[in-house]
CSV table of C-alpha atoms in Angstrom, one decimal:
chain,number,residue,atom,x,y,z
J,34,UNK,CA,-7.4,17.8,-9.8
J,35,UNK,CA,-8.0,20.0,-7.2
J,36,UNK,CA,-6.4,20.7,-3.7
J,37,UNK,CA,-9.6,19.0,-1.6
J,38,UNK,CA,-10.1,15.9,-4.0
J,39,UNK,CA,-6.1,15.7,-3.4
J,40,UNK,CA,-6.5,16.0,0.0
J,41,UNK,CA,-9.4,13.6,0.8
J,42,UNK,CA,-8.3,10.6,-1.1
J,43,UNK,CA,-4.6,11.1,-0.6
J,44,UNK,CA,-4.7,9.7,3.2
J,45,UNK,CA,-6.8,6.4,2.1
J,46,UNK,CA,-4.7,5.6,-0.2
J,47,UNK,CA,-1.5,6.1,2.0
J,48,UNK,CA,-3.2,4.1,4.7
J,49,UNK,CA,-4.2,1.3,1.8
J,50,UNK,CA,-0.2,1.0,0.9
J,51,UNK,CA,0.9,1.4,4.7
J,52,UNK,CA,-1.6,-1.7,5.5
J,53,UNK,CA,-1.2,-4.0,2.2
J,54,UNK,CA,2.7,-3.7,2.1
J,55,UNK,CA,2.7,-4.5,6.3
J,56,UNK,CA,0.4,-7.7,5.4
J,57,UNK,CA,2.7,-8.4,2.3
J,58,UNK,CA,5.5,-9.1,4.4
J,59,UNK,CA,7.5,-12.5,5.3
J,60,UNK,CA,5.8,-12.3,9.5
J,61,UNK,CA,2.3,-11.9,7.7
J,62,UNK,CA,1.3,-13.6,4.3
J,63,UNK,CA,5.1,-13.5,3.1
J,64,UNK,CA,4.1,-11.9,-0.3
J,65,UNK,CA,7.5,-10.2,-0.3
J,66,UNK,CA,10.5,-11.1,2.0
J,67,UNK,CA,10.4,-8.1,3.9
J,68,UNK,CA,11.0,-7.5,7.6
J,69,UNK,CA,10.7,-3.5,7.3
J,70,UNK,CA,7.5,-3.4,9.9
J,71,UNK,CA,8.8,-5.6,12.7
J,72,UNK,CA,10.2,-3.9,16.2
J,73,UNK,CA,13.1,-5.0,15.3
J,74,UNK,CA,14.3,-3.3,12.2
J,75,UNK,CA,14.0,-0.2,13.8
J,76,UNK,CA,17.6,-1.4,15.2
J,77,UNK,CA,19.0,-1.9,12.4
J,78,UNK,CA,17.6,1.0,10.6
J,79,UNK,CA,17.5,4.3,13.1
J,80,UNK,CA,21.8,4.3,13.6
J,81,UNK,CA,21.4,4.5,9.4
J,82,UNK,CA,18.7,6.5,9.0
J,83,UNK,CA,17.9,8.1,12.4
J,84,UNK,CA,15.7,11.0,10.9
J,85,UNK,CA,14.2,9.2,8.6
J,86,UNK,CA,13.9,5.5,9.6
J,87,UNK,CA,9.7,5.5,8.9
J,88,UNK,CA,10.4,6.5,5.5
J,89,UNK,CA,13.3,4.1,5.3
J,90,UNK,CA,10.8,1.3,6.0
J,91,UNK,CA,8.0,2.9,3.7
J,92,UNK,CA,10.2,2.6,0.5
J,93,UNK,CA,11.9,-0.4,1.5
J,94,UNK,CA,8.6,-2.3,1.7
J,95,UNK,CA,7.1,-0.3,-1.4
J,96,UNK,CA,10.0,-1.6,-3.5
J,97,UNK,CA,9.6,-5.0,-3.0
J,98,UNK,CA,5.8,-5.3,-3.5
J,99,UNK,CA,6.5,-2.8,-6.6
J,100,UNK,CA,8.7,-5.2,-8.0
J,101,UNK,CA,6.3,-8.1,-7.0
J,102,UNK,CA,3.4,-6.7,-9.0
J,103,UNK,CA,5.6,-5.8,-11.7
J,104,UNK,CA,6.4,-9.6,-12.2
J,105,UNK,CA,2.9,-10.1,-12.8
J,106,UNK,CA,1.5,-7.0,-14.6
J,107,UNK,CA,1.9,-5.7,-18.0
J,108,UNK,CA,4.0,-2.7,-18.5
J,109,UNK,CA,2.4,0.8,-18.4
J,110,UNK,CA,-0.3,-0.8,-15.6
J,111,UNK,CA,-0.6,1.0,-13.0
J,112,UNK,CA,-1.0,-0.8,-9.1
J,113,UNK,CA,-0.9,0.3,-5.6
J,114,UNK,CA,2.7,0.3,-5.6
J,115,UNK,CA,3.4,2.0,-9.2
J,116,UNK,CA,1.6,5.1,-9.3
J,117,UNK,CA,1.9,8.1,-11.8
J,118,UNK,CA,5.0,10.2,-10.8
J,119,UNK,CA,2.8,13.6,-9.5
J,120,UNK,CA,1.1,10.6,-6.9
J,121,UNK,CA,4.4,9.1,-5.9
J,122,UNK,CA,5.4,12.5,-5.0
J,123,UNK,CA,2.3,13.4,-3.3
J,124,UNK,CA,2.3,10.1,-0.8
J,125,UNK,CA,6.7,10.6,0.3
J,126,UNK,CA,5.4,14.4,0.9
J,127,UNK,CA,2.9,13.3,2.7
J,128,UNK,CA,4.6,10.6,4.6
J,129,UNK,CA,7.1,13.3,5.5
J,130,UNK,CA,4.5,15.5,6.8
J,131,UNK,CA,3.7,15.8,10.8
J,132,UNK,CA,0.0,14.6,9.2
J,133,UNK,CA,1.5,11.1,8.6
J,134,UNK,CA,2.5,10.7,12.2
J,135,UNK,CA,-1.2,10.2,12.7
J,136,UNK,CA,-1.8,8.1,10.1
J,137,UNK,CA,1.1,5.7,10.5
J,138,UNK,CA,0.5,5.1,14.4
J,139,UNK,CA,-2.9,3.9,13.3
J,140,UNK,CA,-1.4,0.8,11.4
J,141,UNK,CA,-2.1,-2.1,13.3
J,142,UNK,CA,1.0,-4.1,14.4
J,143,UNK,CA,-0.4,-7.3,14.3
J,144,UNK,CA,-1.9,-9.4,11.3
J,145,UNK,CA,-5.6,-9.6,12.7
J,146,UNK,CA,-6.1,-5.8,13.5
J,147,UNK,CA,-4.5,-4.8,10.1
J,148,UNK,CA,-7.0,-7.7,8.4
J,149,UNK,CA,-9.7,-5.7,9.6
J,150,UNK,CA,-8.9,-2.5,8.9
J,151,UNK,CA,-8.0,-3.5,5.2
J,152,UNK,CA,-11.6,-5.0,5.5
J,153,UNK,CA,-12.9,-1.6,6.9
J,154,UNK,CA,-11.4,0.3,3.7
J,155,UNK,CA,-13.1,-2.7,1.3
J,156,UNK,CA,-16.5,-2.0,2.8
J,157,UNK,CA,-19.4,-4.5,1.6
J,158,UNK,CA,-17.4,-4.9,-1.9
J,159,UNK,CA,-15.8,-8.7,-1.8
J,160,UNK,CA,-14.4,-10.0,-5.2
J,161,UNK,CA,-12.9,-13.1,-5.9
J,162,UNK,CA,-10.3,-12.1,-7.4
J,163,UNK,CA,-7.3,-14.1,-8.1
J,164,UNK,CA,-3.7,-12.9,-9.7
J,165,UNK,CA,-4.4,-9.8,-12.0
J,166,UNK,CA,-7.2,-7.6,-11.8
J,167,UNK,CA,-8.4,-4.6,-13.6
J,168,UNK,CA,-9.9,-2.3,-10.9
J,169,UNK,CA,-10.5,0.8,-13.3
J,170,UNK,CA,-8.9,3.8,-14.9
J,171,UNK,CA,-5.6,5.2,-13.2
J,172,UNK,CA,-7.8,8.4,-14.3
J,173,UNK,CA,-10.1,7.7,-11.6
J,174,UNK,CA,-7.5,6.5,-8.7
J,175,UNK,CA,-9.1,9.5,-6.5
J,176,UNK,CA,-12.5,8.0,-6.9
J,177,UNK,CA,-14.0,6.1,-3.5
J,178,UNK,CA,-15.1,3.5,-5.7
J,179,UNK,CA,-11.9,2.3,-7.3
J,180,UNK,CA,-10.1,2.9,-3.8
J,181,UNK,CA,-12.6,0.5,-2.5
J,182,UNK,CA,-12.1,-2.2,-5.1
J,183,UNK,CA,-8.1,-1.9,-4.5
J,184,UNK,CA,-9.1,-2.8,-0.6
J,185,UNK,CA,-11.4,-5.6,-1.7
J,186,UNK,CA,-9.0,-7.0,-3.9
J,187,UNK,CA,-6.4,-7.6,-1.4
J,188,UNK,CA,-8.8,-8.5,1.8
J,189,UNK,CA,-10.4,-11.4,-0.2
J,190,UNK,CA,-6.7,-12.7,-1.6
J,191,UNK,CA,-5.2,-12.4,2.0
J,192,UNK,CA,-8.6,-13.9,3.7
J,193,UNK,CA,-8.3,-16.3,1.3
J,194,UNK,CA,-4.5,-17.4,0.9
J,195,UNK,CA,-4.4,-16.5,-2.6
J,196,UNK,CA,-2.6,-13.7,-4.3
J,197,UNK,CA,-3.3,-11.3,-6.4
J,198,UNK,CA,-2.6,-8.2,-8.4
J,199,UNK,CA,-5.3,-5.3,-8.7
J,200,UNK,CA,-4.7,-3.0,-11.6
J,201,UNK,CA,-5.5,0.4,-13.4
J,202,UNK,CA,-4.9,1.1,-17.3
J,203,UNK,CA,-4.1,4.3,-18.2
């Protein structure tokens, strides 16, 4: 893959992860019972990790939806929150980066705001899809397409109080 198609669908897919796992959480749709997003667990978490309390949050959040999906997905699937190794790597290098600090003030702090940008990143593209969902090829994750049916997936299930589980098959 090179450099520029690793650069323009690495952000999108950050900000897809950064706005699913704040909705997944307990103050939102309570698909995990996480409080990693909310004002307050910067106080517990800056005196532990006062360089790094964002990425504390990131992985804290990322591990409990992993392990949610992985309940309900096969193994060897790939989801939003299980991604090849090279991608993981990727995504905590870019969170790292002074590039993130951009991308993570843009997550909305509130439910409705972060509804609509998840809707902004679905586009026109609604399915009703319920628990799990084949959304394409992990060989395609930088495509716009399957990017855009991740998004879908997860606006209609949250806009619709139901859950579910989008997918890629390697």
């Amino acid at each position: 893959m090179s450099d520029h198609l690793k650069e323009s669908y690495l952000p999108t897919l950050l900000r897809l992860r950064l706005l699913v796992g704040f909705l997944g959480e307990r103050a939102q749709f309570a698909w995990w019972p996480t409080a990693f997003y909310e004002p307050s667990s910067r106080l517990f978490l800056e005196p532990v990790f006062s360089k790094t309390s964002r990425l504390a949050q990131y992985h804290g959040v990322l591990e409990a939806a992993r392990r949610l999906h992985d309940e309900h997905l096969s193994v060897g699937t790939y989801h939003l929150f299980r991604l090849p190794e090279e991608t993981e790597q990727d995504l905590h290098t870019m969170l790292q980066s002074s590039a993130a600090d951009g991308l993570v003030s843009q997550v909305p702090t509130s439910k409705e705001p972060a509804l609509d940008s998840l809707r902004r990143l679905a586009g026109t593209c609604s399915p009703n899809s319920v628990g799990p969902t084949a959304v394409g090829n992990i060989k395609e994750l930088d495509s716009d397409d399957v990017l855009t049916a991740i998004a879908s997936a997860y606006w209609s299930a949250f806009s619709q109080s139901t859950r579910t589980y989008p997918y890629l098959v390697s």
